[in-house]
């Protein structure tokens, strides 16, 4: 799969793959004197909106950062409610995702998740496996460093077993062992909630991704806010290491 899909952007260019850090649920709730978990609940509505609009706009893949390796450090009751929310969302939404042609996949350290949740995740993946309209990837208990470490462990095991020469390890081979393998790298990264950092999301995959940050809190992220990011992307020039003249074909 090529590293990036859109090498000649311009009016109307749609990112093939959009990756999102959905930040600001807690602050949205605090501003309304609600418990933080009310923000997460409200955030599930934005998840639905962005999935539907991605299908409408012809985005092929959407990766959502739902729970990071670092989020385990949050208060136990917030972690518990988030896990419950993921479970409920799966039970509630999978039939509709399936009916709308969405393939659901999860990336992250499943060993840290409750067996009941992992079971539901597997069932959802199996059920939607043949769907092609949108590849929806939910990063759960995921960290970019975790992914790089697990890929490295796989290659090291092969090398230790004598079935892989260390000198043969290259970028393509490493990328092929990441949990994100097999999809185009993200063309557009969106982070809501005002912070301007990548926070251990798709570290390897974001190398050439266009970054978009907005102060909008995730529960307020609607079609208009998503469109603003898509429109901005359409106007960007992606040189991918080349000169402007080369990109223009001169
Ligand atoms: C970050 O906001 C958000 C999360 C850690 C959880 C994201 C979860 C959802 C949007 C719920 C549903 C998701 C799916 C895939 C069904 P924050 O709590 O860090 O907000 P803050 O920075 O304002 O505290």
mmCIF file of C-alpha atoms and ligand atoms in Angstrom:
data_model
loop_
_atom_site.group_PDB
_atom_site.id
_atom_site.type_symbol
_atom_site.label_atom_id
_atom_site.label_comp_id
_atom_site.label_asym_id
_atom_site.label_seq_id
_atom_site.Cartn_x
_atom_site.Cartn_y
_atom_site.Cartn_z
ATOM 1 C CA UNK A 1 0.000 0.000 0.000
ATOM 2 C CA UNK A 2 1.473 3.404 -0.863
ATOM 3 C CA UNK A 3 2.431 5.548 2.112
ATOM 4 C CA UNK A 4 0.050 8.305 1.129
ATOM 5 C CA UNK A 5 -2.862 8.299 -1.195
ATOM 6 C CA UNK A 6 -3.149 11.870 -2.333
ATOM 7 C CA UNK A 7 0.033 13.208 -3.791
ATOM 8 C CA UNK A 8 -1.536 15.947 -5.906
ATOM 9 C CA UNK A 9 -4.012 17.666 -3.650
ATOM 10 C CA UNK A 10 -6.255 20.414 -4.820
ATOM 11 C CA UNK A 11 -9.856 21.440 -4.699
ATOM 12 C CA UNK A 12 -11.993 18.479 -3.800
ATOM 13 C CA UNK A 13 -9.212 16.137 -2.624
ATOM 14 C CA UNK A 14 -10.630 13.809 0.004
ATOM 15 C CA UNK A 15 -8.332 12.097 2.491
ATOM 16 C CA UNK A 16 -8.423 8.335 2.119
ATOM 17 C CA UNK A 17 -7.658 7.845 5.785
ATOM 18 C CA UNK A 18 -8.552 10.183 8.658
ATOM 19 C CA UNK A 19 -7.210 9.621 12.187
ATOM 20 C CA UNK A 20 -8.790 11.402 15.163
ATOM 21 C CA UNK A 21 -7.900 12.139 18.778
ATOM 22 C CA UNK A 22 -11.288 12.811 20.359
ATOM 23 C CA UNK A 23 -10.254 15.129 23.180
ATOM 24 C CA UNK A 24 -12.263 17.413 25.434
ATOM 25 C CA UNK A 25 -15.095 15.244 26.735
ATOM 26 C CA UNK A 26 -14.198 15.915 30.364
ATOM 27 C CA UNK A 27 -13.971 19.688 29.939
ATOM 28 C CA UNK A 28 -17.236 19.763 27.997
ATOM 29 C CA UNK A 29 -18.935 18.118 30.983
ATOM 30 C CA UNK A 30 -17.162 20.263 33.591
ATOM 31 C CA UNK A 31 -18.288 23.429 31.773
ATOM 32 C CA UNK A 32 -21.847 22.213 32.331
ATOM 33 C CA UNK A 33 -21.269 21.089 35.929
ATOM 34 C CA UNK A 34 -21.843 17.504 34.854
ATOM 35 C CA UNK A 35 -19.722 14.475 35.759
ATOM 36 C CA UNK A 36 -16.886 13.830 33.292
ATOM 37 C CA UNK A 37 -18.557 10.638 32.206
ATOM 38 C CA UNK A 38 -21.492 12.678 30.846
ATOM 39 C CA UNK A 39 -18.959 14.170 28.443
ATOM 40 C CA UNK A 40 -17.910 10.715 27.281
ATOM 41 C CA UNK A 41 -21.539 9.770 26.737
ATOM 42 C CA UNK A 42 -22.077 12.917 24.726
ATOM 43 C CA UNK A 43 -18.874 12.128 22.818
ATOM 44 C CA UNK A 44 -20.409 8.933 21.477
ATOM 45 C CA UNK A 45 -22.865 11.103 19.523
ATOM 46 C CA UNK A 46 -19.971 12.868 17.791
ATOM 47 C CA UNK A 47 -18.512 9.448 16.965
ATOM 48 C CA UNK A 48 -21.708 8.590 15.133
ATOM 49 C CA UNK A 49 -21.736 11.940 13.312
ATOM 50 C CA UNK A 50 -18.153 11.639 12.106
ATOM 51 C CA UNK A 51 -18.652 8.042 10.945
ATOM 52 C CA UNK A 52 -21.750 8.979 8.950
ATOM 53 C CA UNK A 53 -20.075 11.995 7.383
ATOM 54 C CA UNK A 54 -16.963 9.982 6.517
ATOM 55 C CA UNK A 55 -19.151 7.550 4.562
ATOM 56 C CA UNK A 56 -20.916 10.457 2.818
ATOM 57 C CA UNK A 57 -17.620 12.078 1.835
ATOM 58 C CA UNK A 58 -16.006 8.887 0.554
ATOM 59 C CA UNK A 59 -13.311 8.611 3.234
ATOM 60 C CA UNK A 60 -12.070 5.003 3.068
ATOM 61 C CA UNK A 61 -10.627 4.585 6.557
ATOM 62 C CA UNK A 62 -11.281 6.308 9.881
ATOM 63 C CA UNK A 63 -9.180 5.590 12.959
ATOM 64 C CA UNK A 64 -10.488 6.844 16.317
ATOM 65 C CA UNK A 65 -8.370 7.011 19.468
ATOM 66 C CA UNK A 66 -10.855 5.821 22.094
ATOM 67 C CA UNK A 67 -8.541 4.827 24.951
ATOM 68 C CA UNK A 68 -4.785 5.167 25.171
ATOM 69 C CA UNK A 69 -2.158 3.096 26.972
ATOM 70 C CA UNK A 70 -1.839 6.088 29.319
ATOM 71 C CA UNK A 71 -5.587 6.364 30.016
ATOM 72 C CA UNK A 72 -5.290 3.393 32.413
ATOM 73 C CA UNK A 73 -3.890 5.920 34.882
ATOM 74 C CA UNK A 74 -7.251 7.715 35.164
ATOM 75 C CA UNK A 75 -9.389 7.194 38.277
ATOM 76 C CA UNK A 76 -10.672 3.613 38.354
ATOM 77 C CA UNK A 77 -14.316 4.660 38.244
ATOM 78 C CA UNK A 78 -13.780 6.734 35.069
ATOM 79 C CA UNK A 79 -11.928 3.838 33.422
ATOM 80 C CA UNK A 80 -14.741 1.482 34.441
ATOM 81 C CA UNK A 81 -17.426 3.761 33.011
ATOM 82 C CA UNK A 82 -15.493 4.230 29.770
ATOM 83 C CA UNK A 83 -15.171 0.454 29.367
ATOM 84 C CA UNK A 84 -18.893 0.085 30.053
ATOM 85 C CA UNK A 85 -19.573 2.775 27.462
ATOM 86 C CA UNK A 86 -17.523 0.933 24.820
ATOM 87 C CA UNK A 87 -19.409 -2.266 25.588
ATOM 88 C CA UNK A 88 -22.790 -0.541 25.338
ATOM 89 C CA UNK A 89 -21.797 1.274 22.148
ATOM 90 C CA UNK A 90 -20.788 -2.043 20.582
ATOM 91 C CA UNK A 91 -24.052 -3.690 21.551
ATOM 92 C CA UNK A 92 -26.039 -0.713 20.307
ATOM 93 C CA UNK A 93 -24.244 0.230 17.107
ATOM 94 C CA UNK A 94 -22.785 -2.861 15.468
ATOM 95 C CA UNK A 95 -25.955 -3.913 13.633
ATOM 96 C CA UNK A 96 -26.276 -0.464 12.102
ATOM 97 C CA UNK A 97 -22.601 -0.237 11.194
ATOM 98 C CA UNK A 98 -22.936 -3.629 9.526
ATOM 99 C CA UNK A 99 -26.059 -2.544 7.637
ATOM 100 C CA UNK A 100 -24.261 0.582 6.429
ATOM 101 C CA UNK A 101 -21.248 -1.232 5.035
ATOM 102 C CA UNK A 102 -18.793 -0.328 7.791
ATOM 103 C CA UNK A 103 -16.028 -2.754 8.674
ATOM 104 C CA UNK A 104 -15.035 -2.461 12.321
ATOM 105 C CA UNK A 105 -11.554 -3.321 13.532
ATOM 106 C CA UNK A 106 -9.807 -2.745 16.859
ATOM 107 C CA UNK A 107 -6.149 -2.053 17.485
ATOM 108 C CA UNK A 108 -4.473 -2.076 20.879
ATOM 109 C CA UNK A 109 -3.402 -4.323 23.710
ATOM 110 C CA UNK A 110 -6.360 -6.676 24.106
ATOM 111 C CA UNK A 111 -4.593 -8.453 26.955
ATOM 112 C CA UNK A 112 -5.436 -5.511 29.210
ATOM 113 C CA UNK A 113 -9.149 -5.479 28.395
ATOM 114 C CA UNK A 114 -11.932 -7.435 30.103
ATOM 115 C CA UNK A 115 -12.601 -10.786 28.408
ATOM 116 C CA UNK A 116 -16.291 -9.904 27.905
ATOM 117 C CA UNK A 117 -15.329 -6.766 25.986
ATOM 118 C CA UNK A 118 -12.722 -8.589 23.890
ATOM 119 C CA UNK A 119 -15.328 -11.212 23.024
ATOM 120 C CA UNK A 120 -17.747 -8.521 21.780
ATOM 121 C CA UNK A 121 -14.951 -6.831 19.827
ATOM 122 C CA UNK A 122 -14.097 -10.096 18.072
ATOM 123 C CA UNK A 123 -17.750 -10.775 17.298
ATOM 124 C CA UNK A 124 -18.120 -7.268 15.813
ATOM 125 C CA UNK A 125 -14.981 -7.727 13.712
ATOM 126 C CA UNK A 126 -16.215 -11.067 12.406
ATOM 127 C CA UNK A 127 -19.679 -9.752 11.671
ATOM 128 C CA UNK A 128 -18.483 -6.759 9.646
ATOM 129 C CA UNK A 129 -15.387 -8.349 8.086
ATOM 130 C CA UNK A 130 -16.690 -8.274 4.512
ATOM 131 C CA UNK A 131 -17.908 -4.685 4.560
ATOM 132 C CA UNK A 132 -16.076 -2.227 2.350
ATOM 133 C CA UNK A 133 -17.723 1.197 2.466
ATOM 134 C CA UNK A 134 -15.681 2.448 5.409
ATOM 135 C CA UNK A 135 -12.882 0.848 7.376
ATOM 136 C CA UNK A 136 -13.519 1.974 10.958
ATOM 137 C CA UNK A 137 -10.594 1.343 13.287
ATOM 138 C CA UNK A 138 -11.032 1.927 17.015
ATOM 139 C CA UNK A 139 -7.792 2.253 18.958
ATOM 140 C CA UNK A 140 -8.486 0.839 22.418
ATOM 141 C CA UNK A 141 -5.741 0.358 25.012
ATOM 142 C CA UNK A 142 -3.513 1.523 22.183
ATOM 143 C CA UNK A 143 -0.245 3.434 22.167
ATOM 144 C CA UNK A 144 2.070 4.132 19.256
ATOM 145 C CA UNK A 145 5.062 3.048 21.337
ATOM 146 C CA UNK A 146 3.267 -0.128 22.391
ATOM 147 C CA UNK A 147 2.626 -0.915 18.717
ATOM 148 C CA UNK A 148 6.267 -0.344 17.757
ATOM 149 C CA UNK A 149 7.406 -2.510 20.680
ATOM 150 C CA UNK A 150 5.102 -5.406 19.806
ATOM 151 C CA UNK A 151 6.174 -5.257 16.139
ATOM 152 C CA UNK A 152 9.823 -5.260 17.201
ATOM 153 C CA UNK A 153 9.213 -8.237 19.508
ATOM 154 C CA UNK A 154 7.774 -10.218 16.606
ATOM 155 C CA UNK A 155 10.790 -9.527 14.401
ATOM 156 C CA UNK A 156 13.216 -10.223 17.258
ATOM 157 C CA UNK A 157 11.544 -13.598 17.880
ATOM 158 C CA UNK A 158 11.908 -14.535 14.222
ATOM 159 C CA UNK A 159 15.545 -13.450 14.256
ATOM 160 C CA UNK A 160 16.233 -15.380 17.462
ATOM 161 C CA UNK A 161 14.646 -18.477 15.922
ATOM 162 C CA UNK A 162 16.972 -18.117 12.948
ATOM 163 C CA UNK A 163 14.205 -17.498 10.412
ATOM 164 C CA UNK A 164 15.003 -13.833 9.825
ATOM 165 C CA UNK A 165 18.349 -12.187 9.152
ATOM 166 C CA UNK A 166 18.579 -8.904 11.126
ATOM 167 C CA UNK A 167 20.062 -7.251 8.046
ATOM 168 C CA UNK A 168 16.870 -8.015 6.151
ATOM 169 C CA UNK A 169 14.769 -5.880 8.495
ATOM 170 C CA UNK A 170 13.677 -2.728 6.728
ATOM 171 C CA UNK A 171 10.907 -0.136 7.060
ATOM 172 C CA UNK A 172 8.414 -2.157 5.033
ATOM 173 C CA UNK A 173 8.959 -5.231 7.181
ATOM 174 C CA UNK A 174 8.526 -3.313 10.414
ATOM 175 C CA UNK A 175 5.411 -1.543 9.106
ATOM 176 C CA UNK A 176 4.001 -4.931 8.165
ATOM 177 C CA UNK A 177 4.108 -6.038 11.807
ATOM 178 C CA UNK A 178 2.287 -3.020 13.228
ATOM 179 C CA UNK A 179 -1.365 -3.442 14.143
ATOM 180 C CA UNK A 180 -2.065 -0.758 11.543
ATOM 181 C CA UNK A 181 -0.595 -2.822 8.680
ATOM 182 C CA UNK A 182 -2.635 -3.183 5.533
ATOM 183 C CA UNK A 183 -4.234 0.264 5.494
ATOM 184 C CA UNK A 184 -3.023 3.430 3.825
ATOM 185 C CA UNK A 185 -1.262 5.692 6.305
ATOM 186 C CA UNK A 186 -3.484 8.532 7.574
ATOM 187 C CA UNK A 187 -3.682 11.493 5.197
ATOM 188 C CA UNK A 188 -5.338 13.726 7.770
ATOM 189 C CA UNK A 189 -4.977 13.784 11.571
ATOM 190 C CA UNK A 190 -7.536 15.704 13.611
ATOM 191 C CA UNK A 191 -7.234 16.528 17.303
ATOM 192 C CA UNK A 192 -10.050 18.307 19.086
ATOM 193 C CA UNK A 193 -9.897 19.929 22.518
ATOM 194 C CA UNK A 194 -7.148 22.517 21.967
ATOM 195 C CA UNK A 195 -3.939 20.589 22.663
ATOM 196 C CA UNK A 196 -1.430 20.478 19.851
ATOM 197 C CA UNK A 197 0.310 17.173 20.252
ATOM 198 C CA UNK A 198 0.174 13.611 19.003
ATOM 199 C CA UNK A 199 0.054 11.956 22.469
ATOM 200 C CA UNK A 200 1.432 8.530 21.516
ATOM 201 C CA UNK A 201 -1.164 7.970 18.788
ATOM 202 C CA UNK A 202 -0.070 6.375 15.482
ATOM 203 C CA UNK A 203 3.608 7.340 15.868
ATOM 204 C CA UNK A 204 4.999 5.468 12.877
ATOM 205 C CA UNK A 205 1.994 6.045 10.659
ATOM 206 C CA UNK A 206 1.764 9.820 11.082
ATOM 207 C CA UNK A 207 5.169 10.518 9.515
ATOM 208 C CA UNK A 208 3.691 12.366 6.514
ATOM 209 C CA UNK A 209 0.171 13.016 7.733
ATOM 210 C CA UNK A 210 -1.338 16.492 7.521
ATOM 211 C CA UNK A 211 -2.145 17.728 11.035
ATOM 212 C CA UNK A 212 -5.292 19.667 11.989
ATOM 213 C CA UNK A 213 -5.948 20.976 15.471
ATOM 214 C CA UNK A 214 -9.108 22.614 16.724
ATOM 215 C CA UNK A 215 -10.175 24.076 20.061
ATOM 216 C CA UNK A 216 -13.632 22.566 19.612
ATOM 217 C CA UNK A 217 -14.316 20.014 22.341
ATOM 218 C CA UNK A 218 -15.133 16.536 21.041
ATOM 219 C CA UNK A 219 -18.843 16.520 22.019
ATOM 220 C CA UNK A 220 -19.233 19.741 19.985
ATOM 221 C CA UNK A 221 -17.398 18.356 16.952
ATOM 222 C CA UNK A 222 -20.125 18.297 14.309
ATOM 223 C CA UNK A 223 -20.376 18.040 10.530
ATOM 224 C CA UNK A 224 -19.418 21.700 10.069
ATOM 225 C CA UNK A 225 -16.296 21.280 12.219
ATOM 226 C CA UNK A 226 -15.315 18.122 10.342
ATOM 227 C CA UNK A 227 -15.921 19.887 7.025
ATOM 228 C CA UNK A 228 -13.582 22.701 8.079
ATOM 229 C CA UNK A 229 -10.812 20.138 8.522
ATOM 230 C CA UNK A 230 -11.611 18.388 5.217
ATOM 231 C CA UNK A 231 -11.692 21.703 3.351
ATOM 232 C CA UNK A 232 -8.373 22.752 4.817
ATOM 233 C CA UNK A 233 -6.861 19.427 3.830
ATOM 234 C CA UNK A 234 -8.104 19.849 0.251
ATOM 235 C CA UNK A 235 -6.087 23.046 -0.045
ATOM 236 C CA UNK A 236 -2.786 21.715 1.246
ATOM 237 C CA UNK A 237 0.193 20.794 -0.885
ATOM 238 C CA UNK A 238 1.807 17.491 0.033
ATOM 239 C CA UNK A 239 5.360 17.329 -1.227
ATOM 240 C CA UNK A 240 6.377 14.109 0.538
ATOM 241 C CA UNK A 241 10.037 15.089 0.481
ATOM 242 C CA UNK A 242 9.981 16.453 -3.071
ATOM 243 C CA UNK A 243 10.223 20.041 -4.293
ATOM 244 C CA UNK A 244 7.204 22.149 -5.198
ATOM 245 C CA UNK A 245 8.262 22.070 -8.862
ATOM 246 C CA UNK A 246 8.437 18.285 -8.801
ATOM 247 C CA UNK A 247 4.990 18.072 -7.264
ATOM 248 C CA UNK A 248 3.666 20.341 -10.019
ATOM 249 C CA UNK A 249 5.303 18.076 -12.593
ATOM 250 C CA UNK A 250 7.699 20.722 -13.897
HETATM 251 C C1 LIG B 1 -10.737 12.305 25.758
HETATM 252 O O1 LIG B 1 -11.427 13.317 26.468
HETATM 253 C C2 LIG B 1 -11.623 11.205 25.442
HETATM 254 C C3 LIG B 1 -11.496 9.906 25.883
HETATM 255 C C4 LIG B 1 -10.396 9.433 26.736
HETATM 256 C C5 LIG B 1 -12.498 8.894 25.561
HETATM 257 C C6 LIG B 1 -13.067 8.923 24.173
HETATM 258 C C7 LIG B 1 -14.318 8.174 24.198
HETATM 259 C C8 LIG B 1 -15.447 8.507 23.564
HETATM 260 C C9 LIG B 1 -15.601 9.642 22.643
HETATM 261 C C10 LIG B 1 -16.629 7.658 23.855
HETATM 262 C C11 LIG B 1 -17.098 6.764 22.804
HETATM 263 C C12 LIG B 1 -16.131 6.145 21.891
HETATM 264 C C13 LIG B 1 -16.437 5.116 21.080
HETATM 265 C C14 LIG B 1 -15.437 4.636 20.097
HETATM 266 C C15 LIG B 1 -17.773 4.462 21.106
HETATM 267 P P1 LIG B 1 -10.886 13.724 27.894
HETATM 268 O O2 LIG B 1 -11.624 12.923 28.911
HETATM 269 O O3 LIG B 1 -9.409 13.595 27.934
HETATM 270 O O4 LIG B 1 -11.316 15.215 27.976
HETATM 271 P P2 LIG B 1 -10.556 16.373 28.791
HETATM 272 O O5 LIG B 1 -9.232 16.582 28.111
HETATM 273 O O6 LIG B 1 -11.474 17.524 28.613
HETATM 274 O O7 LIG B 1 -10.447 15.922 30.208
#
